[in-house]
Coordinates of C-alpha atoms in Angstrom, one line a residue:
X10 CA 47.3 16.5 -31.1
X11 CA 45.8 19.1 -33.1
X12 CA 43.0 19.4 -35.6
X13 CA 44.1 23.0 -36.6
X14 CA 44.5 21.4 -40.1
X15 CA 40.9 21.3 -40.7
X16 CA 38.5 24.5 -40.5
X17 CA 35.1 22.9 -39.5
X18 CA 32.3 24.6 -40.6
X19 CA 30.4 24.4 -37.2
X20 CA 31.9 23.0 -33.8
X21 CA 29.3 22.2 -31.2
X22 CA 29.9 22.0 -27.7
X23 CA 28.0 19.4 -26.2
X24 CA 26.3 16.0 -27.6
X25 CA 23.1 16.1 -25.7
X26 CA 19.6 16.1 -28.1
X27 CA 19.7 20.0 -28.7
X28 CA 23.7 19.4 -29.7
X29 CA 23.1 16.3 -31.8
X30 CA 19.4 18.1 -33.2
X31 CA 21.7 20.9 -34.2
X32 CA 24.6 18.7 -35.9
X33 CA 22.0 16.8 -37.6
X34 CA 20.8 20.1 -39.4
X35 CA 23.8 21.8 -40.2
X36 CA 25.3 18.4 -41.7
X37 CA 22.2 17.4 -43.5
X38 CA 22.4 21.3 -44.8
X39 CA 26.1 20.4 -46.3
X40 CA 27.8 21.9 -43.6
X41 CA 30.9 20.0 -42.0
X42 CA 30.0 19.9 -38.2
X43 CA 32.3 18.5 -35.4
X44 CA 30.4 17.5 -32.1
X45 CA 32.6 17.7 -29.2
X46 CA 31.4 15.4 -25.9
X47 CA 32.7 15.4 -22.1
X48 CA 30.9 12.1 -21.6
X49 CA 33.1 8.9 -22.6
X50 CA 29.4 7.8 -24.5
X51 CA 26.3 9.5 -25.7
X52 CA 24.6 7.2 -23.4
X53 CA 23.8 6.6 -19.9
X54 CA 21.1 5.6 -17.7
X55 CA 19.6 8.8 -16.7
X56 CA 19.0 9.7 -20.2
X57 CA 17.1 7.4 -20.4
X58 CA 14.8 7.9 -17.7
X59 CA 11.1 8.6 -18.9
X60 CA 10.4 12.7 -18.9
X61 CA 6.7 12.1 -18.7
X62 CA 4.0 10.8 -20.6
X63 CA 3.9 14.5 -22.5
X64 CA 6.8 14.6 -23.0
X65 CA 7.7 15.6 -26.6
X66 CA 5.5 18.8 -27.5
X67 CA 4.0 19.5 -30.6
X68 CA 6.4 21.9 -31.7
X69 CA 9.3 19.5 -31.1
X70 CA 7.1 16.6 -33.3
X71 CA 6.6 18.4 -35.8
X72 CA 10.1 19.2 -36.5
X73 CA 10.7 15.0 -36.4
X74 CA 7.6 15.1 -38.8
X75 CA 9.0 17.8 -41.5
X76 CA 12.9 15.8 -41.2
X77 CA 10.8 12.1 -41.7
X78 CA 12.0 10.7 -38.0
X79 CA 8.3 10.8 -36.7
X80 CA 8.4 7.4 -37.3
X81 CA 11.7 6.5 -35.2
X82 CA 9.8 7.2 -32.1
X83 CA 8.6 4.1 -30.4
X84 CA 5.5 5.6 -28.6
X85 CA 4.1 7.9 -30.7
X86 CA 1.5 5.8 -33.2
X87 CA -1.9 8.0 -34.2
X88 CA -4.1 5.8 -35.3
X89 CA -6.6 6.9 -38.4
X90 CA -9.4 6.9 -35.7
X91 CA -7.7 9.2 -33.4
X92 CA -6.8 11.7 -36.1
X93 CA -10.2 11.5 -36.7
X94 CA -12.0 12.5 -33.7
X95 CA -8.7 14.8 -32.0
X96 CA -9.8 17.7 -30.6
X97 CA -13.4 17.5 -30.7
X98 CA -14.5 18.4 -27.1
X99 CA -16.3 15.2 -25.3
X100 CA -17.1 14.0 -21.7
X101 CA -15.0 12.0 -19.8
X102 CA -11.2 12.5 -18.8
X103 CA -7.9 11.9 -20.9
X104 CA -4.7 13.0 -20.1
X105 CA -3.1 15.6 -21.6
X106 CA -0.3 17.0 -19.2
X107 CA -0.4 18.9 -16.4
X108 CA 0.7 22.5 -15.1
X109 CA 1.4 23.0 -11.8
X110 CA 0.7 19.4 -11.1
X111 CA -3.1 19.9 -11.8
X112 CA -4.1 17.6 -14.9
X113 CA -5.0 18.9 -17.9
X114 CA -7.9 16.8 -19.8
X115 CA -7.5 16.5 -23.4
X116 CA -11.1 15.7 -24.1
X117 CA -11.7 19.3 -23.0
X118 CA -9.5 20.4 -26.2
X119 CA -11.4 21.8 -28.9
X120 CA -9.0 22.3 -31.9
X121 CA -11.7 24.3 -33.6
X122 CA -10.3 27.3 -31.3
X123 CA -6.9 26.7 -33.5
X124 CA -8.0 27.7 -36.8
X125 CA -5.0 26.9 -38.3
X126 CA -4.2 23.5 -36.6
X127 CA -5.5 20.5 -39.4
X128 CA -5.6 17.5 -38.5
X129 CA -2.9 15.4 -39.7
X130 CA 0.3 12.6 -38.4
X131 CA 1.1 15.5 -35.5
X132 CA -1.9 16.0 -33.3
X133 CA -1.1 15.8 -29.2
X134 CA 2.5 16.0 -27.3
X135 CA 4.4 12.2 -27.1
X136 CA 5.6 10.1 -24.3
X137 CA 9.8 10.2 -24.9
X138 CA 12.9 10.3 -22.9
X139 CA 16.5 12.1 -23.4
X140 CA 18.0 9.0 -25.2
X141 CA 15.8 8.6 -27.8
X142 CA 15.4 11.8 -28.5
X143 CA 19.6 12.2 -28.8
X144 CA 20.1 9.0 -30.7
X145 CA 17.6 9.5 -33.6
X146 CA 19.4 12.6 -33.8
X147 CA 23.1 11.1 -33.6
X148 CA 21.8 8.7 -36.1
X149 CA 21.0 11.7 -38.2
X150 CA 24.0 13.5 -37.7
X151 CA 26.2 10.2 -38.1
X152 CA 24.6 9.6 -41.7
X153 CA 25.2 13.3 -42.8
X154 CA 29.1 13.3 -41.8
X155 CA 29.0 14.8 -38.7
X156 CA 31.8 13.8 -36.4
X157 CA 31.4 12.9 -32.8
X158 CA 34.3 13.2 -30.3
X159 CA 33.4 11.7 -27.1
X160 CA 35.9 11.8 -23.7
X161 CA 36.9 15.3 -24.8
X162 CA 35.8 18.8 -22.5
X163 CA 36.3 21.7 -24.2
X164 CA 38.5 24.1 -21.8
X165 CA 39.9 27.0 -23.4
X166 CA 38.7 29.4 -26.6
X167 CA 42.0 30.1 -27.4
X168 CA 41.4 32.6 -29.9
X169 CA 38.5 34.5 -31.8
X170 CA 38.4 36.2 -35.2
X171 CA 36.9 37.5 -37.6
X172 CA 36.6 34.3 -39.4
X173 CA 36.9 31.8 -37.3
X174 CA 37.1 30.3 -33.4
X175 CA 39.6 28.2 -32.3
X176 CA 39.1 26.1 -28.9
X177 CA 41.2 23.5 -26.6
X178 CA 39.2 20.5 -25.9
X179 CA 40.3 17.1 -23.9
X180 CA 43.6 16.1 -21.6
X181 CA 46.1 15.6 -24.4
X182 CA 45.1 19.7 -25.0
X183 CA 43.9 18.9 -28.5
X184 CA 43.2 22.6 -30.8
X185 CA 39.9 22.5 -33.0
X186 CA 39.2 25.2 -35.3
X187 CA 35.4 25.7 -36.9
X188 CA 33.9 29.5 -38.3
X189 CA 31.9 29.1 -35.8
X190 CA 31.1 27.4 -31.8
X191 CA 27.9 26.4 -30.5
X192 CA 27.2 25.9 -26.7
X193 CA 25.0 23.0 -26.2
X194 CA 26.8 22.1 -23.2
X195 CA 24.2 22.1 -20.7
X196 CA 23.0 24.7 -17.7
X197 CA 26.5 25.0 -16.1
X198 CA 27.9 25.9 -20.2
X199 CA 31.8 25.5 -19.8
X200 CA 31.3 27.4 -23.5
X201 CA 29.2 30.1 -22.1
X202 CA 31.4 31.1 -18.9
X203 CA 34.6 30.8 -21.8
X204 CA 32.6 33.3 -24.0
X205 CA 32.0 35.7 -20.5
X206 CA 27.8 35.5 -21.3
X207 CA 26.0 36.2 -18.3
X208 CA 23.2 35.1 -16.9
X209 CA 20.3 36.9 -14.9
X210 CA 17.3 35.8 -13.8
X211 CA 16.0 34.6 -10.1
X212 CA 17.3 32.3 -7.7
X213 CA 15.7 29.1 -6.5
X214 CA 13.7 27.9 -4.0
X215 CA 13.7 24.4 -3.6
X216 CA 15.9 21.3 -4.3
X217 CA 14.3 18.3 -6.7
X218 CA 15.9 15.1 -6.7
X219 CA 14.9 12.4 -9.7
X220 CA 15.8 8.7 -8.4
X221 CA 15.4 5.0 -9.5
X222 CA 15.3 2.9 -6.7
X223 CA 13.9 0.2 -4.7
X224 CA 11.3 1.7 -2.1
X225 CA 7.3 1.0 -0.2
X226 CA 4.7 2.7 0.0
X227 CA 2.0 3.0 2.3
X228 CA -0.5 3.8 -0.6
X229 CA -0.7 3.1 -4.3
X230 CA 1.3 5.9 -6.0
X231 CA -0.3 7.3 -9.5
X232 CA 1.3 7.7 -12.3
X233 CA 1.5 11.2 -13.1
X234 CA 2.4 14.6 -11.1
X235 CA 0.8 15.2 -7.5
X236 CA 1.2 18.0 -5.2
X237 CA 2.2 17.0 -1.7
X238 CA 2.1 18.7 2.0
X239 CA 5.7 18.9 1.7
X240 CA 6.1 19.8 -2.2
X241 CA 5.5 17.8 -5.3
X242 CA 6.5 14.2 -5.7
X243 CA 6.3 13.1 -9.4
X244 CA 6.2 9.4 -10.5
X245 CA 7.5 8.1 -13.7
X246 CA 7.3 4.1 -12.9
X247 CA 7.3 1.3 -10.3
X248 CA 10.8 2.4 -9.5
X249 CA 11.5 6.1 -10.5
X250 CA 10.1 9.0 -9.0
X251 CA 11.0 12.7 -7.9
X252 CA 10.4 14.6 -5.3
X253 CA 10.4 18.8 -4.9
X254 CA 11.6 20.0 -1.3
X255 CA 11.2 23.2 -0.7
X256 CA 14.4 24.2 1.1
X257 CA 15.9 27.3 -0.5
X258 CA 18.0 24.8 -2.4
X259 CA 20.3 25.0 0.4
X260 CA 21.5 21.4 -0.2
X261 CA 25.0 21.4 -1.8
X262 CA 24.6 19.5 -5.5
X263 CA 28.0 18.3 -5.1
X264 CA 27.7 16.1 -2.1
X265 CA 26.5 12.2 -2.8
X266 CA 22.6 11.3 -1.8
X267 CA 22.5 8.6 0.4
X268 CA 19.4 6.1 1.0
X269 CA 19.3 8.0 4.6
X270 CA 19.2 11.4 2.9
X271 CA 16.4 10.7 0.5
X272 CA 14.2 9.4 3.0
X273 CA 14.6 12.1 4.9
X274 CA 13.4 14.4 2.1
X275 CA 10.8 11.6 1.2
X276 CA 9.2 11.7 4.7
X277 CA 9.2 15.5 4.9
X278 CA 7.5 16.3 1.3
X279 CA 5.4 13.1 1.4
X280 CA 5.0 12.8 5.3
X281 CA 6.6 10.6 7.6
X282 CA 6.4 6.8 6.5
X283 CA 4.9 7.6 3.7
X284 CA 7.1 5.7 1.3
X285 CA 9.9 3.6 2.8
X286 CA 13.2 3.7 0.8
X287 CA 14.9 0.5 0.1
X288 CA 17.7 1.3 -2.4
X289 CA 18.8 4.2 -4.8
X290 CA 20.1 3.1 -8.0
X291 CA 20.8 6.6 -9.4
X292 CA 20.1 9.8 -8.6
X293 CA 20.4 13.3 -9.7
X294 CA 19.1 16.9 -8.3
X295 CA 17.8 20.0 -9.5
X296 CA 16.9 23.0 -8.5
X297 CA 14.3 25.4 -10.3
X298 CA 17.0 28.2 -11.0
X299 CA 15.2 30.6 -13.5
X300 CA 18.1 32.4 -15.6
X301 CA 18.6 33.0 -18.9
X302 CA 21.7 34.2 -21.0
X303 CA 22.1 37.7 -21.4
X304 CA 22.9 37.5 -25.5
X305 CA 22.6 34.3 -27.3
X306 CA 25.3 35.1 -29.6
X307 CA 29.0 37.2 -29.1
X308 CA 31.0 37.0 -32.2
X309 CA 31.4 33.6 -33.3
X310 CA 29.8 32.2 -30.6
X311 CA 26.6 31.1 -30.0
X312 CA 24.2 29.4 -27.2
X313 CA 21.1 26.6 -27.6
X314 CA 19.4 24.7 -25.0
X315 CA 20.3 24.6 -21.2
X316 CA 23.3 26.8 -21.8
X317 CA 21.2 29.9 -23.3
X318 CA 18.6 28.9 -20.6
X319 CA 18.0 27.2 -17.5
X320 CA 14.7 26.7 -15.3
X321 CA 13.0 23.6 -13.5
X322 CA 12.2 20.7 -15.5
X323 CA 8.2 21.3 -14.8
X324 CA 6.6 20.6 -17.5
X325 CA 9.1 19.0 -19.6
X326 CA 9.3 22.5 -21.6
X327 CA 13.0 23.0 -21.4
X328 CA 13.8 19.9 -23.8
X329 CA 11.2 21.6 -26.3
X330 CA 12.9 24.6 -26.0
X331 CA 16.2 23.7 -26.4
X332 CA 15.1 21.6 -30.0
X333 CA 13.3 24.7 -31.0
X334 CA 16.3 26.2 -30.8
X335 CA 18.1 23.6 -32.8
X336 CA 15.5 23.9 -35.3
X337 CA 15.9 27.8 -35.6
X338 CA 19.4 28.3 -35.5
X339 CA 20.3 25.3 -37.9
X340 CA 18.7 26.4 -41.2
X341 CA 20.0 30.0 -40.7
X342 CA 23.9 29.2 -39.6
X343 CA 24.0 26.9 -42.6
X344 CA 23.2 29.9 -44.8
X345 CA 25.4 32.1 -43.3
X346 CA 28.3 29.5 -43.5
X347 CA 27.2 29.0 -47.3
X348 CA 27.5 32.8 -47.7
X349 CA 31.1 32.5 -45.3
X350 CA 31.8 30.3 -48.7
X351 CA 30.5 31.6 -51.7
X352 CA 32.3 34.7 -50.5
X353 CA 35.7 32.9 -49.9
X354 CA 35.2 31.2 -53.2
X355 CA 34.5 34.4 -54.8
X356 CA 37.8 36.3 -53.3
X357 CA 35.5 39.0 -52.1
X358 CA 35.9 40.6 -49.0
X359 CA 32.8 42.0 -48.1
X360 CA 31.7 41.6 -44.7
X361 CA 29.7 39.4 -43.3
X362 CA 26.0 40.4 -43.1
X363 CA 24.3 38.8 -39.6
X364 CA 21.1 39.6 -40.1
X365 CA 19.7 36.2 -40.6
X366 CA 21.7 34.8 -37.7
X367 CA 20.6 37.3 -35.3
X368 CA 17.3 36.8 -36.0
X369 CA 17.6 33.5 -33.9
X370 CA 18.1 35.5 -30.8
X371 CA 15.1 37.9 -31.3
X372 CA 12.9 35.0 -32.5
X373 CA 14.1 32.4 -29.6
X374 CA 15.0 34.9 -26.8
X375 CA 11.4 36.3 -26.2
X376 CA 10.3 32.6 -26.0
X377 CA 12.7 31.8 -23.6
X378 CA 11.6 34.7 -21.4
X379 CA 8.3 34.0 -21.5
X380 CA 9.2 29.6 -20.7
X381 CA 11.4 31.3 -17.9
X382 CA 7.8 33.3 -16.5
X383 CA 5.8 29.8 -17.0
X384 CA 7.4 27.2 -15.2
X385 CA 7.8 30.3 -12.3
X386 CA 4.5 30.5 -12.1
X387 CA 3.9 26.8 -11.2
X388 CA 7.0 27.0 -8.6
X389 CA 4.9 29.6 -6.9
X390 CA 1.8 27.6 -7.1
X391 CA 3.6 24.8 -6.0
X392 CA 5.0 26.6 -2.4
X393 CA 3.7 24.2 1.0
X394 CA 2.3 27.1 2.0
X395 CA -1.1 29.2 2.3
X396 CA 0.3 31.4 -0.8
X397 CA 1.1 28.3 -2.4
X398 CA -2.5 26.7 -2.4
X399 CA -4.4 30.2 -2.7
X400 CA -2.9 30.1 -6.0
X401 CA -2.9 26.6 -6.7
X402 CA -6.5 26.6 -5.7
X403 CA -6.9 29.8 -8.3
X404 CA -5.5 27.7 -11.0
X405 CA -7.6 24.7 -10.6
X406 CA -10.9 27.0 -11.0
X407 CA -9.5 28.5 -14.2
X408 CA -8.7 25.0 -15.6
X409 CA -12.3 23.9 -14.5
X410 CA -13.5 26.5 -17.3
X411 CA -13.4 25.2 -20.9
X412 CA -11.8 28.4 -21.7
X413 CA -8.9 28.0 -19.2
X414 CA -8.4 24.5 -19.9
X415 CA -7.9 25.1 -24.3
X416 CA -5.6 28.4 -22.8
X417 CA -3.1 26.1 -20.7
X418 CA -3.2 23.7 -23.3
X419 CA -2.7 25.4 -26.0
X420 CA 0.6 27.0 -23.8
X421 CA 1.6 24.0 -22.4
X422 CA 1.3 22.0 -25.9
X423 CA 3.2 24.8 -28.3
X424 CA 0.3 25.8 -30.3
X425 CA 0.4 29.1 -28.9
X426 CA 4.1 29.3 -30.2
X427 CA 5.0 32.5 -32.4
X428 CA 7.6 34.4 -33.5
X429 CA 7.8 38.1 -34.5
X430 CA 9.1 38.6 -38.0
X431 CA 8.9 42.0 -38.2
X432 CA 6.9 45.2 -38.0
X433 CA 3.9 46.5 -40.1
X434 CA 0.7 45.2 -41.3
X435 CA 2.5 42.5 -43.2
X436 CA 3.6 40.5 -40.4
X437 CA 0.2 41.2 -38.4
X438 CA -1.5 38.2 -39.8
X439 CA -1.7 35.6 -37.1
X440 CA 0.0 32.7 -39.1
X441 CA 2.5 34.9 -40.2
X442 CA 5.4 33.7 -37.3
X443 CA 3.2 30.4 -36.5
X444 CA 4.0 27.0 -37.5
X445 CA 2.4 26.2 -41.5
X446 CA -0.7 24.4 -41.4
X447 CA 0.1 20.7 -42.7
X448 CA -2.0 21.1 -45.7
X449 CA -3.3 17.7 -47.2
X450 CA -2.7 18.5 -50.8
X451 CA -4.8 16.9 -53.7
X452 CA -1.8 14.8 -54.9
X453 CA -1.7 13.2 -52.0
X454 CA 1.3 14.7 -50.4
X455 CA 1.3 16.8 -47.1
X456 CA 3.3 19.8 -46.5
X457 CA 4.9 18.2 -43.4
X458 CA 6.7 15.9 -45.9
X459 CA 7.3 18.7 -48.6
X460 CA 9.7 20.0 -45.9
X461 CA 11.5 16.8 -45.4
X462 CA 14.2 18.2 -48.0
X463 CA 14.9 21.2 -45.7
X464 CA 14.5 23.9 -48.2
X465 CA 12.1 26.6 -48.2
X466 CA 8.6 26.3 -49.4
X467 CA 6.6 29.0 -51.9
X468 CA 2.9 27.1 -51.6
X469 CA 0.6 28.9 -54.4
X470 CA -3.0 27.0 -54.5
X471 CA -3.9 29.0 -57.3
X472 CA -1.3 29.0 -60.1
X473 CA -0.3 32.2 -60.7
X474 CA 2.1 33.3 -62.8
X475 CA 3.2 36.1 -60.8
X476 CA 3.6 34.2 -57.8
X477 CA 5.5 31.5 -59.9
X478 CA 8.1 34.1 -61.8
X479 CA 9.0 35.4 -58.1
X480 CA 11.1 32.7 -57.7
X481 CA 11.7 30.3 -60.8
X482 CA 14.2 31.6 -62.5
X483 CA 15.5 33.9 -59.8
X484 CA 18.4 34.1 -57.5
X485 CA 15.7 32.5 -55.1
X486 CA 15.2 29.3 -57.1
X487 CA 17.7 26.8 -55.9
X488 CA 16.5 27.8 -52.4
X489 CA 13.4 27.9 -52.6
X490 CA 10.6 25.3 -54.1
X491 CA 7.7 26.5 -55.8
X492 CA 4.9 24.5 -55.4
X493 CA 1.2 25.0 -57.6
X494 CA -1.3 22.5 -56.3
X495 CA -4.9 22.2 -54.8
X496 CA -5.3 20.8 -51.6
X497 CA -8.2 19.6 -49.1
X498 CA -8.8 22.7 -46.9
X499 CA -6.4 26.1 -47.5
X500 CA -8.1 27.6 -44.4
X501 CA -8.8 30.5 -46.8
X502 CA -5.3 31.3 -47.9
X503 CA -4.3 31.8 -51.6
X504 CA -0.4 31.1 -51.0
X505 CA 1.8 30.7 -47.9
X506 CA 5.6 31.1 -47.9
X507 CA 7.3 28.5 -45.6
X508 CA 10.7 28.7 -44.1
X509 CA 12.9 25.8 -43.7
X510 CA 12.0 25.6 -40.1
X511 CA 8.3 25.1 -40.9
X512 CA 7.4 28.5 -39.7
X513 CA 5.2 31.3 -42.6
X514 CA 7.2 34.2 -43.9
X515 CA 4.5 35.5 -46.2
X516 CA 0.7 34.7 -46.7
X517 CA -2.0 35.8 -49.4
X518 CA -5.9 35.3 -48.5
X519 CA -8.5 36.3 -50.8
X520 CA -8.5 37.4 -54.6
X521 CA -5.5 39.8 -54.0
X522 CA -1.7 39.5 -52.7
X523 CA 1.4 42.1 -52.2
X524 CA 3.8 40.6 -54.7
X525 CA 6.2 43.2 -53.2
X526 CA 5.8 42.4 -49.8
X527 CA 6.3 38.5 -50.6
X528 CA 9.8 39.8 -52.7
X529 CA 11.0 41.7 -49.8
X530 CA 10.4 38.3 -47.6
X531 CA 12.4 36.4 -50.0
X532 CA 15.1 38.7 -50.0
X533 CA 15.2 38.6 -46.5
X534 CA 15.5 34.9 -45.7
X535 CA 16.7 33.8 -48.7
X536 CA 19.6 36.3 -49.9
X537 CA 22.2 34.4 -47.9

């Protein structure tokens, strides 16, 4: 079999939410995307395993939010109310994650420390697990004309070129052929070892094992994430938990977990007796490996996800950034595969420019170093040991403080998320690199929904015709919207230029803007 007769646009290894996120926005962007799956389904039972009651972070919302699939998750409903009175500091205790294990109280939050958060659909991280999350997005995908090949590992690039990759996926040694291949295939990438990326980073130290069974316990276990004298045990429901063992990760992943196995882990991170283990259902270990790829992109191949980055679930921040990735990289490979075609169509042969596709690696790779440095930070505070608690101890002080608490959660949330555009006074401004505020415009619109036709966004909230003639009628135009309305609170600007992704480009405050500076942004985002 071979599907050398068709030149995909995009092939993407691996149909996991960061694979099916990606597919969703390259299709719905007009490319034509094939997915390529090990798995005989997209669905099994540990997907759908709950990843914590914070699980989604804002960051990964909002990008539901600006596609309109905020509404296809089933626990995520702000009421009126709750928009309402978010963020405004009060006594009491409500649960807003945790770092390290130590809980983080969202009625400490004060959103007035966020001067460019509004209040709006998007306020607080969502409850969510690894199915839903990949079948709103294979629903997605599906409806754009993605295709989905299931039962099929990709084992061989047979050949890179200029224009195109070609790979060997499934037993029958089927050939696929796409401009370009995207590894979404998970921490042990079959994609990245084939494309000889390394990885550096530091080893782990413990072994983490995530289990739905049938067991007893001595005392009531909360719901929620709890340091223990052995480690950390984490519980999800009646009948899933996980527990941290500080070993060295000297357990071989390969071998099966037996019921006798488990307990002993059980009774050496919880204490002997503690829990008594009845029956395992399913099971599946970790460890808190910290590595990350040493280039997200060689030639035509690139990495998202757990393949450009692995580390230890805590925290639930390596499915947010594996979707930020998908968010980042989608909008800018579809314009590069538009420019692939306009090219082609043209007979030109000019090469390719990669300036807006390598600006996914210096946008997403800092992030990822500094994710990597976060959840190693809470492995260290997590140690059984005297180290361990000094620091733990430390951390539970700082989060006591008002100042400590907004810090962690604006970290732990994605508020604090920014990317680097460039260099010069231009791209100093704080919002510049930050997610848009989700302005409530006077027509009753909000610019979450403006970007729910996945085109760029020139927002001017003062008509002017100078702003205006900077894209209509331009090269610019059928790329970018322009956009002259009032709205409820502009946070002082005078016009904001929104990528795709939801992230500024350019901003005017005041009586005055660089019409230069905002034509040099649109020439680089928006040539392509």
């Amino acid at each position: 079999m071979t599907g050398l007769d068709k030149l995909y646009d995009v092939i993407i290894g691996g149909a996991g939410p960061v694979g099916m996120m990606l597919a969703a926005e390259l299709s719905f962007a007009g490319a034509s995307v094939l997915v390529i799956e090990r798995d005989p389904s997209l669905t099994s039972d540990w997907k759908a395993i709950p990843i914590g009651q914070r699980a989604l972070m804002v960051p990964s919302l909002e990008s539901l939010y600006r596609r309109g699939l905020l509404s296809q998750l089933s626990h995520y409903d702000v009421s009126p109310l709750e928009r309402e009175w978010f963020g405004v500091k009060r006594e009491g205790y409500s649960y807003g994650g945790h770092y390290a294990g130590l809980k983080l109280n969202m009625s400490q939050f004060d959103l007035n420390r966020w001067k460019y958060r509004l209040r709006g659909p998007v306020t607080r991280p969502a409850k969510s697990c690894i199915q839903e999350v990949t079948d709103i997005y294979a629903k997605r995908a599906r409806s754009h004309g993605a295709t989905i090949l299931v039962n099929h590992s990709i084992t061989s690039i047979l050949c890179q070129d200029d224009s195109s990759v070609t790979i060997v996926a499934g037993e029958q040694g089927s050939t696929f052929r796409g401009r370009w291949l995207v590894g979404c295939d998970g921490g042990r990438s079959t994609i990245r070892k084939l494309a000889g990326i390394k990885l550096t980073g530091s080893d782990p130290m413990f072994t983490g094992y995530m289990a739905r069974l049938d067991f007893t316990s001595k005392t009531e276990m909360e719901l929620g994430f709890h340091p223990a004298p052995g480690g950390m045990v984490m519980t999800f429901s009646d009948d899933c938990i996980a527990l941290l063992d500080w070993d060295g990760a000297t357990f071989d992943r390969n071998l099966e977990v037996t019921v006798e196995h488990f307990q002993s882990i059980a009774d050496k991170v919880l204490g002997p007796g503690e829990i008594t283990v009845n029956a395992l259902h399913y099971i599946s270990t970790f460890t808190d490996r910290s590595k990350g790829a040493s280039t997200f992109r060689k030639g035509r191949v690139l990495l998202a996800g757990d393949a450009a980055h692995i580390h230890s679930p805590l925290g639930a921040q390596g499915l947010n950034l594996g979707l930020g990735d998908a968010m980042n990289l989608g909008w800018k490979l579809a314009a590069t595969v538009r420019q692939e075609l306009m090219a082609s169509y043209a007979g030109t042969s000019a090469p390719l420019s990669t300036t807006l596709i390598d600006s996914y690696e210096s946008e997403r790779h800092p992030l990822a170093d500094w994710v990597l440095d976060w959840t190693r930070s809470q492995v260290l505070s997590l140690q059984p040991d005297l180290f361990g608690r000094a620091v733990l101890n430390l951390t539970q002080d700082m989060l006591n403080t008002d100042d400590g608490m907004n810090l962690v959660i604006g970290r732990v949330w994605g508020l604090a998320q920014r990317y680097v555009l460039g260099k010069g006074s231009v791209f100093d401004h704080e919002l510049v690199g930050s997610s848009v505020p989700d302005f409530e415009f006077l027509d009753g619109t909000r610019m979450g929904e403006k970007l729910q036709n996945g085109r760029a966004w020139l927002v001017d909230f003062e008509d002017s015709a100078e702003l205006k003639d900077s894209v209509i009628g331009t090269e610019f135009a059928w790329k970018v919207n322009y956009l002259s309305v009032a709205a409820q609170d502009t946070r002082g600007l005078r016009a904001v230029l929104v990528r795709p992704d939801g992230i500024v480009a350019w901003l005017a405050e005041g009586d005055s803007f660089d019409v230069e500076a905002l034509k040099l942004s649109l020439y680089k985002w928006f040539s392509y």
